[in-house]
Amino acid sequence: MPKVKETEILIVGGGPAGLSAASAAANLGASVLVLERDGKPGGQLIKQTHKFFGSKKQYAGDRGYQIGDLLIEQCRNNPNLEVWTDTTVLGIYEDGVVTAEGQGKHLKITPKKIIVATGASEKMIAFPNNDLPGIYGAGAVQTLMNVHGIVPGKRVLMIGAGNIGLIVSYQLMQAGVEIAAIIEAAPTIGGYLVHASKIRRAGVPILTSHTITEAYGDEGVEGAIICKLDESWQPVLGSEQDLKVDVVCLAVGLSPLTELCFQADCQMKYVPELSGHVPVRSEYLETTRPGLYVAGDVSGVEEASSAMVEGRLAGISAACSLGYGEDIAPKLQAEALAELSELRAGPAGQKTLRGIINLMDKGGVVC
Ligand SMILES: Cc1cc2nc3c(=O)[nH]c(=O)nc-3n(C[C@H](O)[C@H](O)[C@H](O)COP(=O)(O)OP(=O)(O)OC[C@H]3O[C@@H](n4cnc5c(N)ncnc54)[C@H](O)[C@@H]3O)c2cc1C
């Protein structure tokens, strides 16, 4: 018989959103269990060696992995909180039972509230031979280099000039890998110009309005053909270039990892500004399935800073709905909402806000 574990709040995913939700709820007195499929909690932060931008309140100036260590430490010292690693949540069922696989065992958990904080997955693009060994996602390259100390190859074509493409290119250069070029289909660079300028100063071309038409090679990538795109995003004939590379790295965006929300029958909506299908939810991050909250990239791809604040908001709201901290919860919720507004005040944040408004307006639940 599978083991049954009871908890007041179950958190799926131990990234910045999940860990922040866990300590916020446990600090108010709720018993919390975090399930993390990886061997170590921290989510994307454990591989991020660069210093974070943003607000001092969300650790700007610290390196990602240091922020991860800090969040883990906050959880470690809390007697109301357990974190189980190497444990993957498999399903959330109608009767409220959650199933998971951990260390070779099938587990059943019966929580009163659930917070899904599963993050996001990398997007792929279609081109001939995109399944050759040597084609990587940028997150995978970061894990390989910064967690396992392995470089993916000798010469890389980076696709995507958003922040992830720029940061991972710079980290590859620091590890002694040559970047043949960074190409970007849009007419402008999407990431921060401070990162782009550093890379250009090192002699790496960043080619906007360019795409990959194919990769080639026998056993693995030996090269890639790129070409220019016109104003209608169509290939310009005769503009093809053949780049000899052994790695093609895709940094073309992330999609919210929402399978569990679909399976739990939350109402879902496609919102381009939030990078894909996301669950419709209230201002306090409760979905249309009562008692199931979301936080972080799963609720719309943003940044670790907003993921941590959303996690805190979801944790406080879930604990408060169980009767914990009712006297201070409204103040804490208002503080978290104000921090989210501050974080979303810039141009990227405005796009997110448009997405959230769109989500709430059409069939959404508004508190
Ligand atoms: C290269 C790069 C640079 C970045 N730079 C910055 C920056 O400078 N500033 C900034 O604020 N943000 C930055 N970000 C973004 C930031 O890392 C993410 O927005 C943030 O990690 C999202 O947090 P999260 O907790 O929602 O998801 P994640 O960090 O992805 O954590 C989700 C966790 O859930 C776990 N999980 C998923 N499914 C299951 C399951 N079924 N069962 C159990 N566990 C599960 C995963 O293993 C993971 O640990 C960067 C991202 C990248 C890739």
Tab-separated table of C-alpha atoms and ligand atoms in Angstrom:
chain	number	residue	atom	x	y	z
A	1	MET	CA	0.000	0.000	0.000
A	2	PRO	CA	1.353	3.442	-0.831
A	3	LYS	CA	2.276	5.601	2.126
A	4	VAL	CA	-0.223	8.416	2.898
A	5	LYS	CA	1.192	11.706	4.145
A	6	GLU	CA	-0.998	14.436	5.600
A	7	THR	CA	-0.039	18.117	5.508
A	8	GLU	CA	-1.866	21.422	5.663
A	9	ILE	CA	-0.136	23.008	2.686
A	10	LEU	CA	1.590	21.073	-0.072
A	11	ILE	CA	3.944	23.016	-2.332
A	12	VAL	CA	4.926	21.520	-5.675
A	13	GLY	CA	8.377	22.784	-6.691
A	14	GLY	CA	11.232	24.103	-4.561
A	15	GLY	CA	12.348	27.040	-6.732
A	16	PRO	CA	12.296	30.681	-5.587
A	17	ALA	CA	8.466	30.765	-5.724
A	18	GLY	CA	7.959	27.472	-3.864
A	19	LEU	CA	10.556	28.153	-1.150
A	20	SER	CA	9.234	31.682	-0.550
A	21	ALA	CA	5.674	30.340	-0.333
A	22	ALA	CA	6.837	27.661	2.105
A	23	SER	CA	8.553	29.962	4.594
A	24	ALA	CA	5.759	32.570	4.408
A	25	ALA	CA	3.070	29.954	5.204
A	26	ALA	CA	5.149	28.141	7.844
A	27	ASN	CA	6.024	31.461	9.555
A	28	LEU	CA	2.294	32.030	10.067
A	29	GLY	CA	2.017	28.595	11.728
A	30	ALA	CA	0.795	26.271	8.958
A	31	SER	CA	2.426	22.865	8.477
A	32	VAL	CA	4.057	22.797	5.048
A	33	LEU	CA	5.551	20.101	2.827
A	34	VAL	CA	7.579	21.052	-0.271
A	35	LEU	CA	8.139	18.391	-2.930
A	36	GLU	CA	11.028	19.028	-5.334
A	37	ARG	CA	11.855	16.660	-8.197
A	38	ASP	CA	15.508	17.730	-8.320
A	39	GLY	CA	18.220	16.523	-5.924
A	40	LYS	CA	18.533	20.014	-4.425
A	41	PRO	CA	15.975	22.790	-3.920
A	42	GLY	CA	16.566	26.232	-5.472
A	43	GLY	CA	15.065	25.810	-8.967
A	44	GLN	CA	16.787	27.850	-11.682
A	45	LEU	CA	18.763	29.784	-9.073
A	46	ILE	CA	21.236	26.986	-8.392
A	47	LYS	CA	22.835	27.439	-11.836
A	48	GLN	CA	22.753	31.231	-11.990
A	49	THR	CA	26.220	32.567	-11.291
A	50	HIS	CA	25.535	36.142	-12.447
A	51	LYS	CA	24.546	39.039	-10.211
A	52	PHE	CA	20.818	39.771	-10.225
A	53	PHE	CA	19.253	43.008	-11.404
A	54	GLY	CA	16.134	44.474	-9.883
A	55	SER	CA	15.232	45.660	-6.431
A	56	LYS	CA	17.400	45.405	-3.292
A	57	LYS	CA	14.353	43.869	-1.515
A	58	GLN	CA	14.669	40.894	-3.899
A	59	TYR	CA	18.446	40.588	-3.412
A	60	ALA	CA	19.587	42.604	-6.477
A	61	GLY	CA	23.402	42.548	-6.629
A	62	ASP	CA	23.592	39.002	-5.190
A	63	ARG	CA	24.343	36.026	-7.423
A	64	GLY	CA	21.434	33.680	-8.211
A	65	TYR	CA	22.870	30.646	-6.386
A	66	GLN	CA	23.509	32.800	-3.280
A	67	ILE	CA	19.832	33.834	-3.266
A	68	GLY	CA	18.910	30.143	-3.587
A	69	ASP	CA	21.105	29.270	-0.565
A	70	LEU	CA	19.462	32.041	1.444
A	71	LEU	CA	15.936	30.775	0.653
A	72	ILE	CA	16.965	27.198	1.524
A	73	GLU	CA	18.411	28.421	4.842
A	74	GLN	CA	15.144	30.218	5.705
A	75	CYS	CA	13.259	26.955	5.156
A	76	ARG	CA	15.798	24.798	7.008
A	77	ASN	CA	15.327	26.730	10.260
A	78	ASN	CA	11.550	26.438	10.272
A	79	PRO	CA	10.098	23.613	12.427
A	80	ASN	CA	6.734	23.692	10.554
A	81	LEU	CA	8.341	22.919	7.245
A	82	GLU	CA	9.708	19.852	5.457
A	83	VAL	CA	11.388	19.782	2.034
A	84	TRP	CA	11.569	16.425	0.246
A	85	THR	CA	13.917	16.369	-2.743
A	86	ASP	CA	14.100	13.754	-5.543
A	87	THR	CA	10.302	13.635	-5.379
A	88	THR	CA	8.177	14.357	-8.454
A	89	VAL	CA	4.495	15.176	-8.155
A	90	LEU	CA	2.589	13.099	-10.697
A	91	GLY	CA	-1.056	14.067	-10.258
A	92	ILE	CA	-3.622	16.169	-8.395
A	93	TYR	CA	-6.982	14.374	-8.252
A	94	GLU	CA	-10.649	15.337	-7.824
A	95	ASP	CA	-10.799	13.999	-4.262
A	96	GLY	CA	-7.855	16.210	-3.246
A	97	VAL	CA	-5.303	13.394	-3.219
A	98	VAL	CA	-1.895	14.243	-4.675
A	99	THR	CA	0.387	11.467	-5.906
A	100	ALA	CA	4.150	11.585	-6.194
A	101	GLU	CA	7.132	9.366	-6.932
A	102	GLY	CA	10.030	9.727	-4.548
A	103	GLN	CA	13.137	7.617	-4.081
A	104	GLY	CA	11.551	4.657	-5.829
A	105	LYS	CA	8.298	4.841	-3.825
A	106	HIS	CA	4.791	5.834	-4.862
A	107	LEU	CA	3.444	8.382	-2.370
A	108	LYS	CA	-0.033	9.695	-1.588
A	109	ILE	CA	-0.429	13.090	0.058
A	110	THR	CA	-3.670	14.556	1.400
A	111	PRO	CA	-3.129	18.321	1.754
A	112	LYS	CA	-5.744	20.916	2.716
A	113	LYS	CA	-4.277	23.479	0.285
A	114	ILE	CA	-1.904	23.152	-2.679
A	115	ILE	CA	0.491	25.686	-4.176
A	116	VAL	CA	1.799	24.765	-7.634
A	117	ALA	CA	5.189	26.422	-8.241
A	118	THR	CA	6.599	24.217	-10.994
A	119	GLY	CA	8.317	26.982	-13.016
A	120	ALA	CA	8.708	26.846	-16.788
A	121	SER	CA	10.219	24.716	-19.560
A	122	GLU	CA	12.351	25.793	-22.510
A	123	LYS	CA	10.796	26.383	-25.919
A	124	MET	CA	12.154	24.698	-29.073
A	125	ILE	CA	11.950	25.897	-32.665
A	126	ALA	CA	11.477	23.821	-35.799
A	127	PHE	CA	14.290	23.516	-38.349
A	128	PRO	CA	15.833	20.549	-40.212
A	129	ASN	CA	18.069	18.399	-37.971
A	130	ASN	CA	17.022	20.096	-34.728
A	131	ASP	CA	17.356	16.683	-33.065
A	132	LEU	CA	21.104	16.267	-33.732
A	133	PRO	CA	23.352	15.780	-30.702
A	134	GLY	CA	24.796	19.230	-29.984
A	135	ILE	CA	21.473	21.087	-30.076
A	136	TYR	CA	20.791	22.361	-26.551
A	137	GLY	CA	18.420	24.605	-24.654
A	138	ALA	CA	20.159	27.498	-22.904
A	139	GLY	CA	19.001	26.305	-19.472
A	140	ALA	CA	20.525	22.878	-20.171
A	141	VAL	CA	23.839	24.518	-21.132
A	142	GLN	CA	23.782	26.503	-17.877
A	143	THR	CA	23.135	23.344	-15.853
A	144	LEU	CA	25.909	21.487	-17.663
A	145	MET	CA	28.450	24.262	-17.120
A	146	ASN	CA	27.540	25.845	-13.793
A	147	VAL	CA	26.293	22.792	-11.899
A	148	HIS	CA	28.391	19.981	-13.423
A	149	GLY	CA	31.450	21.917	-14.681
A	150	ILE	CA	31.211	20.582	-18.263
A	151	VAL	CA	31.341	22.738	-21.415
A	152	PRO	CA	28.949	21.664	-24.188
A	153	GLY	CA	31.450	22.090	-27.061
A	154	LYS	CA	34.046	24.366	-28.644
A	155	ARG	CA	32.132	26.770	-30.910
A	156	VAL	CA	28.511	27.781	-30.365
A	157	LEU	CA	25.773	29.430	-32.391
A	158	MET	CA	23.386	31.096	-29.907
A	159	ILE	CA	19.817	31.614	-31.074
A	160	GLY	CA	18.030	34.386	-29.203
A	161	ALA	CA	19.293	37.743	-27.926
A	162	GLY	CA	17.022	38.071	-24.909
A	163	ASN	CA	18.571	38.145	-21.428
A	164	ILE	CA	18.952	34.371	-21.251
A	165	GLY	CA	20.748	34.166	-24.642
A	166	LEU	CA	23.055	37.033	-23.716
A	167	ILE	CA	23.855	35.819	-20.184
A	168	VAL	CA	24.488	32.214	-21.249
A	169	SER	CA	26.681	33.416	-24.166
A	170	TYR	CA	28.773	35.459	-21.749
A	171	GLN	CA	29.074	32.514	-19.359
A	172	LEU	CA	30.179	30.268	-22.266
A	173	MET	CA	32.845	32.850	-23.180
A	174	GLN	CA	34.019	32.952	-19.558
A	175	ALA	CA	34.376	29.156	-19.735
A	176	GLY	CA	36.628	29.495	-22.829
A	177	VAL	CA	34.018	28.531	-25.440
A	178	GLU	CA	33.901	30.550	-28.676
A	179	ILE	CA	30.603	32.127	-29.711
A	180	ALA	CA	30.408	32.221	-33.530
A	181	ALA	CA	27.399	34.558	-33.440
A	182	ILE	CA	24.215	35.366	-31.558
A	183	ILE	CA	21.270	35.567	-33.944
A	184	GLU	CA	17.873	37.091	-33.195
A	185	ALA	CA	14.772	36.932	-35.415
A	186	ALA	CA	13.354	40.221	-34.086
A	187	PRO	CA	14.763	43.485	-35.461
A	188	THR	CA	16.013	44.512	-31.997
A	189	ILE	CA	17.924	42.918	-29.118
A	190	GLY	CA	15.464	41.839	-26.405
A	191	GLY	CA	17.891	41.633	-23.444
A	192	TYR	CA	19.540	44.372	-21.422
A	193	LEU	CA	21.935	46.450	-23.558
A	194	VAL	CA	24.582	46.330	-20.818
A	195	HIS	CA	24.931	42.555	-21.431
A	196	ALA	CA	24.840	42.971	-25.249
A	197	SER	CA	27.536	45.673	-25.208
A	198	LYS	CA	29.904	43.503	-23.127
A	199	ILE	CA	29.538	40.668	-25.648
A	200	ARG	CA	29.962	42.921	-28.699
A	201	ARG	CA	33.084	44.481	-27.157
A	202	ALA	CA	34.543	40.953	-27.022
A	203	GLY	CA	34.070	40.729	-30.807
A	204	VAL	CA	30.973	38.506	-30.984
A	205	PRO	CA	28.495	39.568	-33.700
A	206	ILE	CA	24.856	39.941	-32.603
A	207	LEU	CA	22.813	39.662	-35.795
A	208	THR	CA	19.213	40.887	-35.478
A	209	SER	CA	16.581	39.944	-38.139
A	210	HIS	CA	18.374	36.601	-38.607
A	211	THR	CA	17.264	32.996	-38.186
A	212	ILE	CA	18.583	29.442	-38.510
A	213	THR	CA	17.437	27.511	-41.594
A	214	GLU	CA	19.112	24.192	-40.776
A	215	ALA	CA	21.756	22.418	-38.740
A	216	TYR	CA	23.888	19.707	-40.344
A	217	GLY	CA	26.293	16.947	-39.362
A	218	ASP	CA	26.555	13.128	-39.262
A	219	GLU	CA	26.934	12.029	-35.653
A	220	GLY	CA	26.376	15.499	-34.182
A	221	VAL	CA	26.266	19.171	-35.117
A	222	GLU	CA	29.050	20.191	-37.522
A	223	GLY	CA	27.557	23.469	-38.688
A	224	ALA	CA	24.452	25.579	-39.209
A	225	ILE	CA	23.035	27.714	-42.001
A	226	ILE	CA	21.662	31.097	-40.986
A	227	CYS	CA	19.979	33.769	-43.095
A	228	LYS	CA	18.610	37.289	-42.915
A	229	LEU	CA	14.865	37.948	-42.491
A	230	ASP	CA	13.016	40.743	-44.291
A	231	GLU	CA	10.401	43.046	-42.704
A	232	SER	CA	7.745	40.328	-43.127
A	233	TRP	CA	10.021	37.811	-41.344
A	234	GLN	CA	10.662	35.960	-44.642
A	235	PRO	CA	14.155	34.608	-45.516
A	236	VAL	CA	16.140	36.933	-47.808
A	237	LEU	CA	17.397	34.788	-50.713
A	238	GLY	CA	21.162	34.843	-51.126
A	239	SER	CA	21.798	36.012	-47.537
A	240	GLU	CA	22.667	32.502	-46.256
A	241	GLN	CA	25.849	32.021	-44.218
A	242	ASP	CA	27.403	28.691	-43.247
A	243	LEU	CA	28.779	28.717	-39.682
A	244	LYS	CA	31.074	25.897	-38.579
A	245	VAL	CA	29.892	25.168	-35.033
A	246	ASP	CA	29.579	22.055	-32.868
A	247	VAL	CA	26.771	23.421	-30.661
A	248	VAL	CA	23.532	25.237	-31.447
A	249	CYS	CA	22.053	26.721	-28.285
A	250	LEU	CA	18.396	27.755	-28.225
A	251	ALA	CA	17.387	30.651	-25.986
A	252	VAL	CA	14.014	31.273	-27.566
A	253	GLY	CA	11.839	31.618	-24.488
A	254	LEU	CA	10.136	29.608	-21.798
A	255	SER	CA	6.618	28.175	-21.418
A	256	PRO	CA	4.832	27.901	-18.059
A	257	LEU	CA	4.946	24.269	-16.821
A	258	THR	CA	1.214	23.900	-16.297
A	259	GLU	CA	0.482	20.190	-16.858
A	260	LEU	CA	-0.558	19.712	-13.218
A	261	CYS	CA	-2.935	22.701	-13.447
A	262	PHE	CA	-4.562	21.257	-16.588
A	263	GLN	CA	-4.832	17.878	-14.924
A	264	ALA	CA	-6.313	19.409	-11.745
A	265	ASP	CA	-9.012	20.935	-13.970
A	266	CYS	CA	-8.117	24.571	-13.307
A	267	GLN	CA	-9.604	26.929	-15.893
A	268	MET	CA	-6.751	27.742	-18.305
A	269	LYS	CA	-6.234	30.550	-20.789
A	270	TYR	CA	-3.666	31.236	-23.516
A	271	VAL	CA	-2.074	34.608	-22.745
A	272	PRO	CA	0.856	35.496	-25.069
A	273	GLU	CA	2.156	38.188	-22.672
A	274	LEU	CA	2.564	35.487	-19.986
A	275	SER	CA	4.269	33.110	-22.477
A	276	GLY	CA	1.607	30.456	-22.920
A	277	HIS	CA	-1.312	28.701	-21.248
A	278	VAL	CA	-1.724	29.853	-17.659
A	279	PRO	CA	-4.336	29.165	-14.994
A	280	VAL	CA	-6.973	31.836	-14.450
A	281	ARG	CA	-6.488	33.042	-10.879
A	282	SER	CA	-7.442	35.705	-8.374
A	283	GLU	CA	-5.274	38.621	-7.312
A	284	TYR	CA	-4.189	36.367	-4.392
A	285	LEU	CA	-3.165	33.635	-6.860
A	286	GLU	CA	-5.962	31.144	-6.093
A	287	THR	CA	-7.048	29.312	-9.258
A	288	THR	CA	-10.612	28.393	-10.226
A	289	ARG	CA	-10.086	25.142	-8.319
A	290	PRO	CA	-10.696	26.306	-4.728
A	291	GLY	CA	-7.674	25.818	-2.469
A	292	LEU	CA	-5.198	25.437	-5.356
A	293	TYR	CA	-2.831	28.388	-5.739
A	294	VAL	CA	-0.060	29.105	-8.263
A	295	ALA	CA	3.100	31.215	-7.990
A	296	GLY	CA	6.157	32.047	-10.095
A	297	ASP	CA	6.832	31.186	-13.745
A	298	VAL	CA	3.989	28.629	-13.845
A	299	SER	CA	1.557	31.534	-13.492
A	300	GLY	CA	3.293	33.496	-16.298
A	301	VAL	CA	7.006	33.684	-17.155
A	302	GLU	CA	8.667	36.609	-15.390
A	303	GLU	CA	11.723	36.737	-13.140
A	304	ALA	CA	12.948	35.254	-9.873
A	305	SER	CA	12.213	38.558	-8.128
A	306	SER	CA	8.484	38.416	-8.924
A	307	ALA	CA	8.461	34.630	-8.391
A	308	MET	CA	9.636	35.147	-4.793
A	309	VAL	CA	6.989	37.810	-4.085
A	310	GLU	CA	4.224	35.757	-5.724
A	311	GLY	CA	5.352	32.770	-3.654
A	312	ARG	CA	5.118	34.830	-0.476
A	313	LEU	CA	1.638	36.082	-1.481
A	314	ALA	CA	0.364	32.571	-2.260
A	315	GLY	CA	1.865	31.192	0.985
A	316	ILE	CA	0.270	33.911	3.137
A	317	SER	CA	-3.088	33.535	1.349
A	318	ALA	CA	-3.155	29.735	1.700
A	319	ALA	CA	-2.167	29.881	5.408
A	320	CYS	CA	-4.688	32.632	6.118
A	321	SER	CA	-7.485	30.610	4.472
A	322	LEU	CA	-6.724	27.893	7.066
A	323	GLY	CA	-7.092	30.429	9.886
A	324	TYR	CA	-3.395	31.226	10.457
A	325	GLY	CA	-2.232	34.825	10.939
A	326	GLU	CA	-5.638	36.304	10.163
A	327	ASP	CA	-4.710	39.483	12.058
A	328	ILE	CA	-1.582	40.257	10.024
A	329	ALA	CA	-2.274	38.472	6.736
A	330	PRO	CA	-4.150	41.400	5.080
A	331	LYS	CA	-1.205	43.731	5.779
A	332	LEU	CA	1.305	41.163	4.481
A	333	GLN	CA	-0.806	40.553	1.372
A	334	ALA	CA	-1.052	44.299	0.699
A	335	GLU	CA	2.741	44.631	1.061
A	336	ALA	CA	3.341	41.790	-1.394
A	337	LEU	CA	0.885	43.266	-3.913
A	338	ALA	CA	2.610	46.657	-3.636
A	339	GLU	CA	6.017	45.000	-4.249
A	340	LEU	CA	4.650	43.238	-7.330
A	341	SER	CA	3.359	46.567	-8.697
A	342	GLU	CA	6.785	48.125	-8.130
A	343	LEU	CA	8.530	45.233	-9.894
A	344	ARG	CA	6.128	45.491	-12.829
A	345	ALA	CA	6.565	49.242	-13.279
A	346	GLY	CA	9.176	48.895	-16.108
A	347	PRO	CA	8.463	48.128	-19.808
A	348	ALA	CA	8.788	44.317	-19.380
A	349	GLY	CA	6.535	44.484	-16.318
A	350	GLN	CA	3.928	46.484	-18.230
A	351	LYS	CA	3.656	43.608	-20.727
A	352	THR	CA	3.102	41.182	-17.840
A	353	LEU	CA	0.463	43.484	-16.360
A	354	ARG	CA	-1.378	43.614	-19.687
A	355	GLY	CA	-1.382	39.816	-19.683
A	356	ILE	CA	-2.698	39.600	-16.118
A	357	ILE	CA	-5.471	42.110	-16.823
A	358	ASN	CA	-6.398	40.172	-19.963
A	359	LEU	CA	-6.475	36.985	-17.871
A	360	MET	CA	-8.716	38.441	-15.178
A	361	ASP	CA	-11.062	40.309	-17.549
A	362	LYS	CA	-12.123	37.380	-19.676
A	363	GLY	CA	-13.594	34.786	-17.401
A	364	GLY	CA	-11.131	35.387	-14.604
A	365	VAL	CA	-11.813	35.427	-10.900
A	366	VAL	CA	-11.190	38.810	-9.336
A	367	CYS	CA	-11.029	39.172	-5.537
B	1	LIG	C1	19.789	32.276	-17.778
B	1	LIG	C2	18.752	32.865	-16.861
B	1	LIG	C3	19.018	34.077	-16.233
B	1	LIG	C4	18.069	34.643	-15.368
B	1	LIG	N1	18.370	35.826	-14.742
B	1	LIG	C5	17.503	36.385	-13.872
B	1	LIG	C6	17.820	37.618	-13.178
B	1	LIG	O1	18.894	38.210	-13.363
B	1	LIG	N2	16.906	38.119	-12.309
B	1	LIG	C7	15.720	37.459	-12.083
B	1	LIG	O2	14.927	37.962	-11.251
B	1	LIG	N3	15.388	36.315	-12.738
B	1	LIG	C8	16.241	35.761	-13.629
B	1	LIG	N4	15.909	34.593	-14.311
B	1	LIG	C9	14.559	34.034	-14.188
B	1	LIG	C10	14.362	33.162	-12.954
B	1	LIG	O3	15.369	32.178	-12.865
B	1	LIG	C11	12.992	32.481	-12.987
B	1	LIG	O4	12.000	33.437	-13.283
B	1	LIG	C12	12.676	31.857	-11.628
B	1	LIG	O5	13.619	30.836	-11.331
B	1	LIG	C13	11.261	31.302	-11.561
B	1	LIG	O6	11.071	30.732	-10.306
B	1	LIG	P1	10.038	29.538	-10.073
B	1	LIG	O7	10.165	29.147	-8.643
B	1	LIG	O8	8.719	29.931	-10.600
B	1	LIG	O9	10.537	28.377	-11.038
B	1	LIG	P2	11.891	27.502	-11.045
B	1	LIG	O10	13.064	28.265	-10.557
B	1	LIG	O11	11.966	26.928	-12.406
B	1	LIG	O12	11.563	26.350	-9.987
B	1	LIG	C14	10.562	25.386	-10.232
B	1	LIG	C15	10.937	24.129	-9.475
B	1	LIG	O13	9.860	23.199	-9.565
B	1	LIG	C16	10.400	21.884	-9.727
B	1	LIG	N5	9.350	21.047	-10.325
B	1	LIG	C17	8.768	21.193	-11.555
B	1	LIG	N6	7.821	20.246	-11.748
B	1	LIG	C18	7.788	19.483	-10.613
B	1	LIG	C19	7.017	18.344	-10.187
B	1	LIG	N7	6.057	17.797	-10.971
B	1	LIG	N8	7.261	17.820	-8.955
B	1	LIG	C20	8.221	18.365	-8.130
B	1	LIG	N9	8.984	19.434	-8.493
B	1	LIG	C21	8.766	19.993	-9.702
B	1	LIG	C22	11.613	22.114	-10.617
B	1	LIG	O14	12.544	21.061	-10.521
B	1	LIG	C23	12.165	23.432	-10.054
B	1	LIG	O15	13.115	23.233	-9.025
B	1	LIG	C24	16.817	34.006	-15.169
B	1	LIG	C25	16.544	32.764	-15.802
B	1	LIG	C26	17.492	32.188	-16.625
B	1	LIG	C27	17.181	30.834	-17.269
